[in-house]
Amino acid sequence: MRQWLWGFLFVAFCFACCIAAQHKPRTERISGSAGDVLEDNPVGRLKVYVYELPSKYNKKILQKDPRCLSHMFAAEIYMHRFLLSSPVRTLNPEEADWFYTPIYATCDLTPNGLPLPFKSPRMVRSAIQLISSSWPYWNRTEGADHFFVVPHDFGACFHYQEEKAIERGILPILQRATLVQTFGQRNHVCLNEGSITIPPYAPPQKMQARQIPPDTPRSIFVYFRGLFYDVNNDPEGGYYARGARAAVWENFKNNPLFDISTEHPTTYYEDMQRAVFCLCPLGWAPWSPRLVEAVVFGCIPVIIADDIVLPFADAIPWEEIGVFVAEEDVPKLDTILTSIPPEVILRKQRLLANPSMKRAMLFPQPAQAGDAFHQILNGLARKLPHQKSIYLKPGEKILNWTAGPVGDLKPW
Amino acid sequence: MKLSALQQSYLNRRSNSFRSSGPLDSSSDSAIKSPAAIFWLILHGLCCLISLVLGFRFSRLVFFFLFSTSSTNFYTSPFRSTAELAKTLDVQSVLSTNAVPNLDLPLLNKTVTNSRVVVGRHGIRIRPWPHPNPVEVMKAHQIIERVQKEQRLQFGVKDPRPIIVVTPTYVRTFQALHLTGLMHSLMLVPYDLVWIVVEAGGVSNETASLLAKSGLKTVHVGFNQRMPNSWDERNKLESRMRLHALRIIREKKLDGIVMFGDDSNMHSMELFDEIQNVKWFGAVSVGILANSVNTDETLTDQKKEEEENPRMPVQGPACNASNMLAGWHTFNTLPFAGKSAVYIDDRATVLPRKLEWSGFVLNSRLLWKDGDKPQWIKDIDMLEGDIESPLGLVKDPTVVEPLGSCGRQVLLWWLRVEARADSKFPPRWIIDPPLDITVPSKHTPWPDAPPELPAHEKPVNVMGIQEPVVKHTTKTRTPRKRRSKRKHETRTDTQASTRHSEQN
Amino acid sequence: MGSVERSKKKVQLWKKAIVHFSLCFVMGFFSGFAPTGKDSIFSTHLIATEDKSPQISPPQPVQMLNQSSAATTQVLHSSNNVNVNRSLIAAAAATPVSVPEKSHEHVQVPSRRLIIIVTPTNSRDQFQGVFLRRLANTIRLVPQPLLWIVVEGHSDSNYVSELLRKTGIMYRHLVFKENFTDPEAELNHQRNVALKHIEHHKLSGIVHFAGLSNVYDLDFFNELRQIEVFGTWPMALLSANKRKVVIEGPVCDSSQVIGWHLRKMNNQTDAETDAEPKPPIHISSFGFNSSILWDPERWGRPTSEQGTSQNSLKFVKQVVLEDETKLKGIPPEECSKIMLWRLRFPIGVIPRN
């Protein structure tokens, strides 16, 4: 009898342990509503020193190809412009909390306008060599109080193909720096802990100009425009978007509720504004410009990208405004979406209507309070003060300057 | 797995203790009393727990390392076959939860360390149930409906006033077409609505059955006068019918916004929101769909007009730069001088009045006998005879509030098309007796060469076809000889003709 | 002897304890493996591609060390941890959404067949907007589900899309690039564009071509939903200032089509262009099950590849023609009620550029 009692207690305890272990991350929430964090004003909370680099690292590149101003990675250029005139900028590097190196690493476009990152590693390396030899600040921490904007597909892995990017890993000399990148996937080689995930650049003026009255009745249930199969790069199918986009098409093309197509109509922005749900499936990388568009246009984003790290996830309550569907659940998408209670949908729409969410997704020119620039600064400010441990002893070296592919070591 | 493991360990524990209890028998029996034994037992249990927790933690650790390394290998090209397998498995196993272990089990074996990390091929999951579930489709539509309702609540007109629509009508060929169009617009209005229908020639079943379909609050009254044939007379009668409706509003003290919806009007739904803005007496622009028959002759004139007025002609309030009422846009009748229709049978353009009633809205309180209404409104009981337009109701035309961005927005259209007065149609559009067969069944409706149709068929004019259709099957066997339309009488349904000749 | 026994006893006791501990350990170990929520374990680790193997990225262990110290020593500092955790929460929060079986209150919802209404429109038509609005008002009243396919030639103006947007109807606005001089050819092309869309998407419903000048009795759409394969009905053509009303369509015995009452219509809008005989049946006077387009075998027809892809409209007409027995007269009572009027209105004299 006693043995039984013991056994029972034991089993109960072990269950309790299990449950506690499972639930621990769920209860770990940030207190306060997202709105407060989004409204934070970074001015006065940090000081950023902008390195003066030769224009060949930034302005000259842009002069060569002005298309860089409008593609999805343009955030790096606007971030530079923004910092130059920002009140958080300091001209005295001694009082700076953060150091910024203005390199336009993604501004190397093919004739079709596709950004290629092949030169970026050498360029970054060359710039770091320059700043480490001209200023004492890099060597002090080996970049731990420096941040770099690397909005490329796979961030500082500098390759557009995921397998190659993973193979490369984050550029060794950027290992200690804070990276500001669009790429975000949990437990991925190309995402450092401590990186700041930002939204991709979407043209703010154009989007604002295409706003339609909010009383326009939403008459599309699910909207998506974009590729389902990337036939050129993935003829077999199943690699692109891990098969999720293909599954969307195959399962829902015949559903009248799913307004999905590969053709981008001229009314793309307007149609998003009259849709209830907008699909944001992963592509080659998990992030998608649709995320920005959906939030700006008040369409509930349906995020289909397992383990995605969303932009400013510490400030934007993505789980409240969006719907997350696991990649393997794509075939059940219709059931999932139709079983959301209308009240929940209305609540999500109300949250999306909050202008602070929309602002945080955009990089407007000139900058506005609460926009994506400010969220980046907020993110940097929240990392302050720096830990003592990042400062190296004189002569101490952690980074291996000769690591990485041989090609990267060539001078730029 | 967990449960079975638990059970097993449990059994083990039991058998263990039984087995071991042999030698310990005496001590365990007395253990209940002995504090030392209890202490040992507790210690024992505690250690057990600790080892359990340790085991759990350890397993997590192992698990984490196992998967973080193995998963990277899973999708490398050497293992594509497994991925393929996973795909086929997936397609077959309806994505039940069972499918997940199926998919993932091979993972456990793939712990081979391979430094190359590739995100590889995934199966494209296609579900075996092909068509959208109708219940879910309906749920989705309910969601959309709810969302739209919420949008209206949030962005729509706050505290909307009821709308009172006044429509003069009479039974005729085009009634069903016109009235149905108007009815559908009114049915969509999201506000309280009362529809006052005044029917010339008395209340008829035709009209009543049409109105019944709307499900709207209707007041259907007869007017003891038949619709005359000349357009001028008609307009006068219609004015009197509208005034009659206004008197009903006064008697019943209906509260709301009065609009004049003629059965040949077409409405944009925004109109009903816009007229909510009226305080006392408002005017909106009316787009005129004037059909001209003599296309060639008027073309040049119209071209000229086109230059100054690029879109369709509009009738309504005209504003000055400071958005004050400055005057009225009227329909330019010049090109139609002497060519407009006098009688409804005339094959000429029907011209609108100088100002159509449908372009005006008013607060129903203006019509009430008492209440605080402005001085400039005339008492409708004092009006002797006819008034040309609602402007006749006010003493001072400057009080009119121009609506719809000061008349720039056209939210309502006017189209007067009628059949000839002697036109016949089957009562309530029910074909009885049946039509005669011109193309027998089993014959193609799209014949390779039109077999039945006589060769001497003349090409008809742009206006289309005029053929008798409603007729006694018994009488007409060869109805397709084309005749000059205006002179020949065609046989028509006797029932229909007796019925409708009174009204036309 | 006593001491030996005692030591034996002691050893046994220890043995027993060790067995218990190890059992517990194994149990804990296995319970750690048990998938409690498939999301928390599988989705977080399965697709995780973090690489811990030191040979590719040597500095990583340093990085890891750095992190863990940061996490343990300073909670405030680690906004990065928070970052990750939030998305974890996000994933966790997302899972309850995927609970599909909860339809207790929606059971009473009648499920109806989809109606697909195809409307070609043309910006050269001056009164396009007016009639489109009137048609939209009617379509808005039709019970769901309904899909309205509006086909239009490419134009710079967004007049139609703006108009459609305000209706609140679930529509698809298809725009094509080709230019046409012949309005009939364009109309046919427009209908084919719509049919191609239906075919490409394998939409399943009853297709009906609704011209801008059609006026409907709402009961019509209920009847339309009753169609299994093909349906046809009488319609009335009304012209301004004319005496006669043209009624044409099927002649039925209950819902069985026993013949047709047709005129030869020299109707511009409905003529076939490619030297084909003009079809006497009006395009608006029949409806069909869209699956005939993408699944002809289901209806006992050979899959004719080019038949459907080249000219879907022609194919549909052909099919209706051959399968007259499957035609259903509407309404089932002798097709005796007119529920669709078509206004023949002379196009306005004012051209719109």
PDB file of N, CA and C in Angstrom, chain B residues 191-238:
ATOM      1  N   TYR B 191     -29.737  50.929 -44.029  1.00  0.00           N
ATOM      2  CA  TYR B 191     -30.480  51.716 -43.040  1.00  0.00           C
ATOM      3  C   TYR B 191     -31.955  51.320 -43.070  1.00  0.00           C
ATOM      4  N   ASP B 192     -32.670  51.831 -42.082  1.00  0.00           N
ATOM      5  CA  ASP B 192     -34.120  51.660 -42.061  1.00  0.00           C
ATOM      6  C   ASP B 192     -34.706  52.276 -43.312  1.00  0.00           C
ATOM      7  N   LEU B 193     -35.633  51.587 -43.916  1.00  0.00           N
ATOM      8  CA  LEU B 193     -36.129  52.106 -45.184  1.00  0.00           C
ATOM      9  C   LEU B 193     -37.620  51.833 -45.309  1.00  0.00           C
ATOM     10  N   VAL B 194     -38.334  52.846 -45.738  1.00  0.00           N
ATOM     11  CA  VAL B 194     -39.760  52.686 -46.050  1.00  0.00           C
ATOM     12  C   VAL B 194     -39.920  53.039 -47.520  1.00  0.00           C
ATOM     13  N   TRP B 195     -40.617  52.181 -48.212  1.00  0.00           N
ATOM     14  CA  TRP B 195     -40.749  52.391 -49.659  1.00  0.00           C
ATOM     15  C   TRP B 195     -42.215  52.672 -49.960  1.00  0.00           C
ATOM     16  N   ILE B 196     -42.485  53.877 -50.405  1.00  0.00           N
ATOM     17  CA  ILE B 196     -43.857  54.246 -50.741  1.00  0.00           C
ATOM     18  C   ILE B 196     -44.018  54.159 -52.251  1.00  0.00           C
ATOM     19  N   VAL B 197     -44.804  53.219 -52.666  1.00  0.00           N
ATOM     20  CA  VAL B 197     -45.007  53.010 -54.101  1.00  0.00           C
ATOM     21  C   VAL B 197     -46.408  53.470 -54.454  1.00  0.00           C
ATOM     22  N   VAL B 198     -46.495  54.431 -55.359  1.00  0.00           N
ATOM     23  CA  VAL B 198     -47.793  54.922 -55.806  1.00  0.00           C
ATOM     24  C   VAL B 198     -48.012  54.386 -57.219  1.00  0.00           C
ATOM     25  N   GLU B 199     -49.078  53.664 -57.386  1.00  0.00           N
ATOM     26  CA  GLU B 199     -49.290  53.024 -58.675  1.00  0.00           C
ATOM     27  C   GLU B 199     -50.430  53.696 -59.429  1.00  0.00           C
ATOM     28  N   ALA B 200     -50.139  54.128 -60.625  1.00  0.00           N
ATOM     29  CA  ALA B 200     -51.177  54.738 -61.454  1.00  0.00           C
ATOM     30  C   ALA B 200     -52.138  53.654 -61.904  1.00  0.00           C
ATOM     31  N   GLY B 201     -53.405  53.989 -61.913  1.00  0.00           N
ATOM     32  CA  GLY B 201     -54.402  53.020 -62.345  1.00  0.00           C
ATOM     33  C   GLY B 201     -54.785  52.056 -61.241  1.00  0.00           C
ATOM     34  N   GLY B 202     -54.389  52.321 -60.066  1.00  0.00           N
ATOM     35  CA  GLY B 202     -54.789  51.487 -58.935  1.00  0.00           C
ATOM     36  C   GLY B 202     -53.810  50.366 -58.646  1.00  0.00           C
ATOM     37  N   VAL B 203     -53.942  49.860 -57.440  1.00  0.00           N
ATOM     38  CA  VAL B 203     -53.037  48.794 -56.997  1.00  0.00           C
ATOM     39  C   VAL B 203     -53.247  47.538 -57.838  1.00  0.00           C
ATOM     40  N   SER B 204     -52.196  46.980 -58.341  1.00  0.00           N
ATOM     41  CA  SER B 204     -52.307  45.772 -59.159  1.00  0.00           C
ATOM     42  C   SER B 204     -51.539  44.627 -58.516  1.00  0.00           C
ATOM     43  N   ASN B 205     -51.978  43.441 -58.865  1.00  0.00           N
ATOM     44  CA  ASN B 205     -51.290  42.260 -58.347  1.00  0.00           C
ATOM     45  C   ASN B 205     -49.870  42.162 -58.865  1.00  0.00           C
ATOM     46  N   GLU B 206     -49.700  42.598 -60.099  1.00  0.00           N
ATOM     47  CA  GLU B 206     -48.369  42.551 -60.720  1.00  0.00           C
ATOM     48  C   GLU B 206     -47.341  43.258 -59.834  1.00  0.00           C
ATOM     49  N   THR B 207     -47.696  44.511 -59.563  1.00  0.00           N
ATOM     50  CA  THR B 207     -46.777  45.315 -58.767  1.00  0.00           C
ATOM     51  C   THR B 207     -46.646  44.735 -57.364  1.00  0.00           C
ATOM     52  N   ALA B 208     -47.759  44.345 -56.792  1.00  0.00           N
ATOM     53  CA  ALA B 208     -47.731  43.834 -55.426  1.00  0.00           C
ATOM     54  C   ALA B 208     -46.823  42.619 -55.318  1.00  0.00           C
ATOM     55  N   SER B 209     -46.898  41.741 -56.309  1.00  0.00           N
ATOM     56  CA  SER B 209     -46.083  40.531 -56.201  1.00  0.00           C
ATOM     57  C   SER B 209     -44.603  40.853 -56.381  1.00  0.00           C
ATOM     58  N   LEU B 210     -44.343  41.873 -57.180  1.00  0.00           N
ATOM     59  CA  LEU B 210     -42.943  42.294 -57.317  1.00  0.00           C
ATOM     60  C   LEU B 210     -42.425  42.846 -55.987  1.00  0.00           C
ATOM     61  N   LEU B 211     -43.245  43.720 -55.404  1.00  0.00           N
ATOM     62  CA  LEU B 211     -42.828  44.360 -54.162  1.00  0.00           C
ATOM     63  C   LEU B 211     -42.669  43.342 -53.041  1.00  0.00           C
ATOM     64  N   ALA B 212     -43.512  42.331 -53.070  1.00  0.00           N
ATOM     65  CA  ALA B 212     -43.467  41.331 -52.008  1.00  0.00           C
ATOM     66  C   ALA B 212     -42.109  40.650 -51.966  1.00  0.00           C
ATOM     67  N   LYS B 213     -41.477  40.549 -53.114  1.00  0.00           N
ATOM     68  CA  LYS B 213     -40.176  39.870 -53.161  1.00  0.00           C
ATOM     69  C   LYS B 213     -39.089  40.647 -52.447  1.00  0.00           C
ATOM     70  N   SER B 214     -39.312  41.936 -52.308  1.00  0.00           N
ATOM     71  CA  SER B 214     -38.231  42.763 -51.767  1.00  0.00           C
ATOM     72  C   SER B 214     -38.033  42.524 -50.280  1.00  0.00           C
ATOM     73  N   GLY B 215     -39.102  42.183 -49.597  1.00  0.00           N
ATOM     74  CA  GLY B 215     -38.983  42.029 -48.154  1.00  0.00           C
ATOM     75  C   GLY B 215     -38.799  43.356 -47.440  1.00  0.00           C
ATOM     76  N   LEU B 216     -39.037  44.446 -48.135  1.00  0.00           N
ATOM     77  CA  LEU B 216     -38.878  45.768 -47.535  1.00  0.00           C
ATOM     78  C   LEU B 216     -40.200  46.216 -46.923  1.00  0.00           C
ATOM     79  N   LYS B 217     -40.103  47.229 -46.097  1.00  0.00           N
ATOM     80  CA  LYS B 217     -41.317  47.848 -45.580  1.00  0.00           C
ATOM     81  C   LYS B 217     -41.895  48.683 -46.712  1.00  0.00           C
ATOM     82  N   THR B 218     -43.016  48.275 -47.250  1.00  0.00           N
ATOM     83  CA  THR B 218     -43.548  49.033 -48.371  1.00  0.00           C
ATOM     84  C   THR B 218     -44.938  49.563 -48.036  1.00  0.00           C
ATOM     85  N   VAL B 219     -45.218  50.713 -48.622  1.00  0.00           N
ATOM     86  CA  VAL B 219     -46.575  51.256 -48.576  1.00  0.00           C
ATOM     87  C   VAL B 219     -46.999  51.339 -50.039  1.00  0.00           C
ATOM     88  N   HIS B 220     -47.905  50.469 -50.409  1.00  0.00           N
ATOM     89  CA  HIS B 220     -48.291  50.377 -51.812  1.00  0.00           C
ATOM     90  C   HIS B 220     -49.683  50.991 -51.940  1.00  0.00           C
ATOM     91  N   VAL B 221     -49.775  52.129 -52.621  1.00  0.00           N
ATOM     92  CA  VAL B 221     -51.079  52.779 -52.760  1.00  0.00           C
ATOM     93  C   VAL B 221     -51.398  52.989 -54.236  1.00  0.00           C
ATOM     94  N   GLY B 222     -52.690  52.971 -54.526  1.00  0.00           N
ATOM     95  CA  GLY B 222     -53.106  53.205 -55.907  1.00  0.00           C
ATOM     96  C   GLY B 222     -53.361  54.680 -56.133  1.00  0.00           C
ATOM     97  N   PHE B 223     -53.337  55.058 -57.390  1.00  0.00           N
ATOM     98  CA  PHE B 223     -53.647  56.434 -57.752  1.00  0.00           C
ATOM     99  C   PHE B 223     -54.684  56.339 -58.845  1.00  0.00           C
ATOM    100  N   ASN B 224     -55.755  57.039 -58.614  1.00  0.00           N
ATOM    101  CA  ASN B 224     -56.908  56.760 -59.446  1.00  0.00           C
ATOM    102  C   ASN B 224     -56.859  57.449 -60.803  1.00  0.00           C
ATOM    103  N   GLN B 225     -55.842  57.239 -61.501  1.00  0.00           N
ATOM    104  CA  GLN B 225     -55.707  57.876 -62.810  1.00  0.00           C
ATOM    105  C   GLN B 225     -54.782  56.996 -63.619  1.00  0.00           C
ATOM    106  N   ARG B 226     -55.083  56.860 -64.900  1.00  0.00           N
ATOM    107  CA  ARG B 226     -54.199  56.015 -65.695  1.00  0.00           C
ATOM    108  C   ARG B 226     -53.070  56.834 -66.284  1.00  0.00           C
ATOM    109  N   MET B 227     -51.989  56.114 -66.583  1.00  0.00           N
ATOM    110  CA  MET B 227     -50.817  56.805 -67.101  1.00  0.00           C
ATOM    111  C   MET B 227     -51.082  57.259 -68.534  1.00  0.00           C
ATOM    112  N   PRO B 228     -50.994  58.535 -68.796  1.00  0.00           N
ATOM    113  CA  PRO B 228     -51.244  59.004 -70.167  1.00  0.00           C
ATOM    114  C   PRO B 228     -50.106  58.667 -71.115  1.00  0.00           C
ATOM    115  N   ASN B 229     -50.329  58.952 -72.357  1.00  0.00           N
ATOM    116  CA  ASN B 229     -49.370  58.535 -73.366  1.00  0.00           C
ATOM    117  C   ASN B 229     -48.317  59.585 -73.707  1.00  0.00           C
ATOM    118  N   SER B 230     -48.645  60.818 -73.441  1.00  0.00           N
ATOM    119  CA  SER B 230     -47.645  61.824 -73.802  1.00  0.00           C
ATOM    120  C   SER B 230     -46.689  62.020 -72.631  1.00  0.00           C
ATOM    121  N   TRP B 231     -45.477  62.248 -72.964  1.00  0.00           N
ATOM    122  CA  TRP B 231     -44.456  62.366 -71.917  1.00  0.00           C
ATOM    123  C   TRP B 231     -44.753  63.524 -70.992  1.00  0.00           C
ATOM    124  N   ASP B 232     -45.269  64.576 -71.556  1.00  0.00           N
ATOM    125  CA  ASP B 232     -45.569  65.754 -70.756  1.00  0.00           C
ATOM    126  C   ASP B 232     -46.631  65.461 -69.714  1.00  0.00           C
ATOM    127  N   GLU B 233     -47.685  64.818 -70.184  1.00  0.00           N
ATOM    128  CA  GLU B 233     -48.788  64.493 -69.290  1.00  0.00           C
ATOM    129  C   GLU B 233     -48.321  63.538 -68.209  1.00  0.00           C
ATOM    130  N   ARG B 234     -47.514  62.637 -68.649  1.00  0.00           N
ATOM    131  CA  ARG B 234     -46.964  61.650 -67.745  1.00  0.00           C
ATOM    132  C   ARG B 234     -46.205  62.272 -66.600  1.00  0.00           C
ATOM    133  N   ASN B 235     -45.362  63.205 -66.969  1.00  0.00           N
ATOM    134  CA  ASN B 235     -44.566  63.849 -65.929  1.00  0.00           C
ATOM    135  C   ASN B 235     -45.453  64.580 -64.939  1.00  0.00           C
ATOM    136  N   LYS B 236     -46.494  65.157 -65.470  1.00  0.00           N
ATOM    137  CA  LYS B 236     -47.409  65.876 -64.577  1.00  0.00           C
ATOM    138  C   LYS B 236     -48.089  64.906 -63.623  1.00  0.00           C
ATOM    139  N   LEU B 237     -48.534  63.797 -64.196  1.00  0.00           N
ATOM    140  CA  LEU B 237     -49.207  62.814 -63.354  1.00  0.00           C
ATOM    141  C   LEU B 237     -48.242  62.272 -62.295  1.00  0.00           C
ATOM    142  N   GLU B 238     -47.039  62.006 -62.735  1.00  0.00           N
ATOM    143  CA  GLU B 238     -46.056  61.451 -61.798  1.00  0.00           C
ATOM    144  C   GLU B 238     -45.789  62.432 -60.667  1.00  0.00           C
TER     145      GLU B 238
END
